[in-house]
Amino acid sequence: EAQVTQNPRYLITVTGKKLTVTCSQNMNHEYMSWYRQDPGLGLRQIYYSMNVEVTDKGDVPEGYKVSRKEKRNFPLILESPSPNQTSLYFCASSLYNGGKKNEQFFGPGTRLTVL
Amino acid sequence: AQSVTQPDIHITVSEGASLELRCNYSYGATPYLFWYVQSPGQGLQLLLKYFSGDTLVQGIKGFEAEFKRSQSSFNLRKPSVHWSDAAEYFCAVGNNAGNMLTFGGGTRLMVNP
């Protein structure tokens, strides 16, 4: 089954404790992206990647890191989480072929609480 | 910079009634437009998309949307709402480079029996 998976689905942590949220897709998509969802703000893009070893900032990158060492994986790293990073996080992927916009497929979400 | 506005935060309709969810976008070129639905506790599912061509777009679950360039709008419609349509709906605009997708704040739909 074609899908985007995220782990963990739920995480409660404390301020300053490094954490990684994994994202994996099995559709051989070039493009992957991370979003955070907050009430009334919709989804805001954190980082995206156009292909392996190619990443770039979205609208709200502060406090986050990403890497793209393999095509299927795009982990989100919070080096020193703070309470304002408490949110619902979504990973997404899509084909990317020379600028044509394609549908993004979303993972199930990771609910993160930072105390 | 591109942006999306969904003016209605909450909408309540009766089952069987018609529905229209509003979406206004700002983008300097021809936009790529999407409507996604998020059921409680779920991820986002694509309802429909507009890239070019016919301005009336049909989607899944009986939804349709109309692109109106003169009004910078991409409103979502359904002629008869079902209780299972209760969810949050997001409009989004993508840029031509295909690397940025900007979402509106969402509209939460409630359906009365």
Tab-separated table of C-alpha atoms in Angstrom:
chain	number	residue	atom	x	y	z
A	1	GLU	CA	0.000	0.000	0.000
A	2	ALA	CA	1.295	3.437	-1.000
A	3	GLN	CA	1.697	5.501	2.118
A	4	VAL	CA	3.583	8.002	4.214
A	5	THR	CA	4.381	6.803	7.713
A	6	GLN	CA	5.432	8.824	10.732
A	7	ASN	CA	6.787	7.748	14.093
A	8	PRO	CA	5.997	8.257	16.823
A	9	ARG	CA	2.326	9.206	16.508
A	10	TYR	CA	2.273	10.752	19.967
A	11	LEU	CA	5.145	12.141	22.000
A	12	ILE	CA	5.351	13.994	25.289
A	13	THR	CA	8.764	15.349	26.171
A	14	VAL	CA	10.452	18.033	28.233
A	15	THR	CA	12.125	21.256	27.253
A	16	GLY	CA	15.607	20.799	25.863
A	17	LYS	CA	15.552	17.041	25.295
A	18	LYS	CA	16.524	16.331	21.696
A	19	LEU	CA	14.042	14.345	19.670
A	20	THR	CA	13.568	13.036	16.149
A	21	VAL	CA	10.328	12.376	14.334
A	22	THR	CA	10.770	9.962	11.456
A	23	CYS	CA	8.986	10.088	8.123
A	24	SER	CA	9.137	7.459	5.420
A	25	GLN	CA	7.381	7.057	2.065
A	26	ASN	CA	7.213	4.045	-0.237
A	27	MET	CA	6.147	5.822	-3.424
A	28	ASN	CA	9.622	6.781	-4.698
A	29	HIS	CA	8.681	10.453	-4.433
A	30	GLU	CA	11.364	13.070	-4.944
A	31	TYR	CA	9.671	15.790	-2.903
A	32	MET	CA	9.090	15.607	0.850
A	33	SER	CA	7.982	18.236	3.308
A	34	TRP	CA	7.218	18.867	6.969
A	35	TYR	CA	4.323	20.975	8.259
A	36	ARG	CA	3.046	21.948	11.638
A	37	GLN	CA	-0.650	22.478	12.291
A	38	ASP	CA	-1.875	24.907	14.927
A	39	PRO	CA	-5.491	25.952	15.579
A	40	GLY	CA	-6.606	28.799	13.338
A	41	LEU	CA	-3.308	28.852	11.447
A	42	GLY	CA	-3.805	25.869	9.186
A	43	LEU	CA	-0.648	24.040	8.152
A	44	ARG	CA	2.619	25.908	7.904
A	45	GLN	CA	5.623	24.535	6.080
A	46	ILE	CA	8.747	23.940	8.167
A	47	TYR	CA	11.238	22.439	5.705
A	48	TYR	CA	11.079	20.702	2.380
A	49	SER	CA	13.339	18.580	0.227
A	50	MET	CA	13.359	18.361	-3.550
A	51	ASN	CA	15.556	15.255	-3.596
A	52	VAL	CA	18.346	13.452	-1.747
A	53	GLU	CA	20.757	15.912	-0.090
A	54	VAL	CA	18.607	18.891	-1.219
A	55	THR	CA	16.698	20.638	1.563
A	56	ASP	CA	15.381	24.155	2.059
A	57	LYS	CA	13.540	26.258	4.602
A	58	GLY	CA	9.813	26.755	4.563
A	59	ASP	CA	7.875	29.440	6.374
A	60	VAL	CA	8.641	28.441	9.984
A	61	PRO	CA	12.068	26.695	10.116
A	62	GLU	CA	13.368	28.142	13.397
A	63	GLY	CA	14.142	25.451	15.980
A	64	TYR	CA	14.041	22.563	13.503
A	65	LYS	CA	16.526	20.594	11.421
A	66	VAL	CA	16.047	18.032	8.687
A	67	SER	CA	18.166	15.673	6.622
A	68	ARG	CA	17.593	13.731	3.426
A	69	LYS	CA	20.209	11.010	3.124
A	70	GLU	CA	17.897	8.527	1.452
A	71	LYS	CA	15.051	9.158	-0.933
A	72	ARG	CA	12.428	7.450	1.205
A	73	ASN	CA	13.253	9.085	4.578
A	74	PHE	CA	12.990	12.663	5.794
A	75	PRO	CA	13.416	12.937	9.586
A	76	LEU	CA	12.528	16.085	11.524
A	77	ILE	CA	14.940	16.918	14.335
A	78	LEU	CA	14.285	19.180	17.288
A	79	GLU	CA	17.681	19.764	18.912
A	80	SER	CA	16.303	21.624	21.931
A	81	PRO	CA	12.503	21.528	21.976
A	82	SER	CA	10.573	24.343	23.595
A	83	PRO	CA	6.898	24.561	24.638
A	84	ASN	CA	6.054	26.714	21.601
A	85	GLN	CA	6.864	23.693	19.436
A	86	THR	CA	3.926	21.826	20.912
A	87	SER	CA	1.897	21.097	17.803
A	88	LEU	CA	0.585	18.521	15.358
A	89	TYR	CA	3.198	17.676	12.751
A	90	PHE	CA	2.598	16.277	9.296
A	91	CYS	CA	5.014	14.848	6.783
A	92	ALA	CA	4.064	14.848	3.092
A	93	SER	CA	5.538	13.628	-0.160
A	94	SER	CA	4.889	14.026	-3.866
A	95	LEU	CA	6.352	13.444	-7.264
A	96	TYR	CA	8.411	16.309	-8.605
A	97	ASN	CA	9.086	16.525	-12.315
A	98	GLY	CA	10.481	19.790	-13.544
A	99	GLY	CA	8.167	22.156	-11.733
A	100	LYS	CA	4.814	20.580	-12.422
A	101	LYS	CA	2.797	20.652	-9.271
A	102	ASN	CA	1.639	17.290	-8.035
A	103	GLU	CA	-0.618	16.183	-5.234
A	104	GLN	CA	1.037	15.873	-1.852
A	105	PHE	CA	0.306	12.737	0.142
A	106	PHE	CA	0.202	13.235	3.887
A	107	GLY	CA	1.197	11.037	6.773
A	108	PRO	CA	-1.125	10.444	9.742
A	109	GLY	CA	0.459	13.130	11.905
A	110	THR	CA	2.556	13.255	15.083
A	111	ARG	CA	1.149	15.041	18.090
A	112	LEU	CA	4.033	16.520	20.077
A	113	THR	CA	3.748	18.051	23.534
A	114	VAL	CA	6.750	19.827	25.040
A	115	LEU	CA	6.468	20.464	28.774
B	1	ALA	CA	4.380	35.842	-1.237
B	2	GLN	CA	1.426	33.545	-1.678
B	3	SER	CA	-1.387	33.371	0.845
B	4	VAL	CA	-4.792	31.786	1.375
B	5	THR	CA	-7.747	33.092	3.357
B	6	GLN	CA	-10.673	31.007	4.482
B	7	PRO	CA	-13.077	33.587	5.938
B	8	ASP	CA	-15.314	31.112	7.771
B	9	ILE	CA	-13.754	29.408	10.779
B	10	HIS	CA	-16.877	27.394	11.604
B	11	ILE	CA	-19.913	26.491	9.505
B	12	THR	CA	-22.934	24.478	10.593
B	13	VAL	CA	-25.403	23.050	8.090
B	14	SER	CA	-28.250	20.589	8.267
B	15	GLU	CA	-27.908	17.199	6.653
B	16	GLY	CA	-29.188	17.357	3.099
B	17	ALA	CA	-28.569	21.082	2.768
B	18	SER	CA	-26.190	22.560	0.225
B	19	LEU	CA	-22.724	23.713	1.212
B	20	GLU	CA	-20.275	26.337	0.033
B	21	LEU	CA	-16.908	26.896	1.699
B	22	ARG	CA	-15.073	30.035	0.708
B	23	CYS	CA	-11.420	30.329	-0.247
B	24	ASN	CA	-9.541	33.388	-1.465
B	25	TYR	CA	-5.931	33.215	-2.544
B	26	SER	CA	-3.138	35.609	-3.370
B	27	TYR	CA	-0.540	34.573	-5.930
B	28	GLY	CA	1.164	36.498	-8.706
B	29	ALA	CA	0.884	33.884	-11.427
B	30	THR	CA	-1.555	31.168	-12.400
B	31	PRO	CA	-2.110	29.287	-9.175
B	32	TYR	CA	-2.222	25.603	-8.417
B	33	LEU	CA	-5.182	25.181	-6.034
B	34	PHE	CA	-6.197	22.350	-3.758
B	35	TRP	CA	-8.879	21.421	-1.274
B	36	TYR	CA	-8.021	18.930	1.464
B	37	VAL	CA	-10.258	17.422	4.146
B	38	GLN	CA	-9.166	16.351	7.601
B	39	SER	CA	-11.455	14.099	9.603
B	40	PRO	CA	-11.013	14.103	13.386
B	41	GLY	CA	-7.726	12.485	14.353
B	42	GLN	CA	-6.818	11.805	10.753
B	43	GLY	CA	-4.337	13.097	8.220
B	44	LEU	CA	-5.254	15.162	5.180
B	45	GLN	CA	-7.013	13.733	2.158
B	46	LEU	CA	-7.117	15.477	-1.202
B	47	LEU	CA	-10.642	16.333	-2.345
B	48	LEU	CA	-9.790	18.024	-5.631
B	49	LYS	CA	-7.222	20.149	-7.400
B	50	TYR	CA	-7.014	22.786	-10.105
B	51	PHE	CA	-3.977	23.220	-12.322
B	52	SER	CA	-5.419	24.572	-15.577
B	53	GLY	CA	-8.282	24.116	-18.051
B	54	ASP	CA	-11.915	23.842	-17.020
B	55	THR	CA	-12.549	26.157	-14.113
B	56	LEU	CA	-15.160	23.852	-12.577
B	57	VAL	CA	-13.382	20.936	-10.981
B	58	GLN	CA	-14.995	17.736	-9.774
B	59	GLY	CA	-13.589	15.879	-6.809
B	60	ILE	CA	-14.255	12.904	-4.610
B	61	LYS	CA	-17.238	12.446	-2.305
B	62	GLY	CA	-19.480	14.604	-4.501
B	63	PHE	CA	-17.513	17.842	-4.003
B	64	GLU	CA	-16.759	20.397	-6.683
B	65	ALA	CA	-14.936	23.715	-6.766
B	66	GLU	CA	-14.925	26.649	-9.131
B	67	PHE	CA	-11.848	28.711	-9.923
B	68	LYS	CA	-12.659	32.379	-10.501
B	69	ARG	CA	-9.573	34.304	-11.478
B	70	SER	CA	-11.318	37.697	-11.371
B	71	GLN	CA	-12.272	37.120	-7.739
B	72	SER	CA	-9.134	35.195	-6.724
B	73	SER	CA	-11.428	32.550	-5.338
B	74	PHE	CA	-11.676	28.772	-5.324
B	75	ASN	CA	-14.871	27.969	-3.417
B	76	LEU	CA	-15.813	24.407	-2.545
B	77	ARG	CA	-19.403	23.245	-2.994
B	78	LYS	CA	-21.553	20.211	-2.388
B	79	PRO	CA	-25.256	20.059	-3.293
B	80	SER	CA	-26.340	17.830	-0.408
B	81	VAL	CA	-24.277	17.379	2.745
B	82	HIS	CA	-24.061	14.056	4.596
B	83	TRP	CA	-23.324	13.657	8.300
B	84	SER	CA	-20.023	12.007	7.389
B	85	ASP	CA	-18.864	15.274	5.766
B	86	ALA	CA	-18.317	16.797	9.211
B	87	ALA	CA	-14.599	17.581	9.232
B	88	GLU	CA	-12.115	20.393	8.792
B	89	TYR	CA	-11.501	21.645	5.268
B	90	PHE	CA	-8.341	23.310	4.042
B	91	CYS	CA	-7.766	25.286	0.894
B	92	ALA	CA	-4.178	25.512	-0.352
B	93	VAL	CA	-2.226	27.236	-3.114
B	94	GLY	CA	0.972	25.884	-4.637
B	95	ASN	CA	3.638	27.847	-6.443
B	96	ASN	CA	4.811	27.180	-9.988
B	97	ALA	CA	8.126	25.792	-8.829
B	98	GLY	CA	6.285	23.039	-7.016
B	99	ASN	CA	8.154	23.448	-3.754
B	100	MET	CA	5.778	25.511	-1.607
B	101	LEU	CA	2.228	24.737	-0.548
B	102	THR	CA	0.470	27.408	1.498
B	103	PHE	CA	-2.651	26.542	3.453
B	104	GLY	CA	-5.546	28.597	4.693
B	105	GLY	CA	-6.541	28.500	8.355
B	106	GLY	CA	-9.229	25.912	7.730
B	107	THR	CA	-13.024	25.785	8.039
B	108	ARG	CA	-14.592	23.395	10.507
B	109	LEU	CA	-17.862	21.974	9.201
B	110	MET	CA	-20.505	20.650	11.546
B	111	VAL	CA	-23.561	18.793	10.242
B	112	ASN	CA	-26.840	18.742	12.152
B	113	PRO	CA	-29.006	15.644	11.757
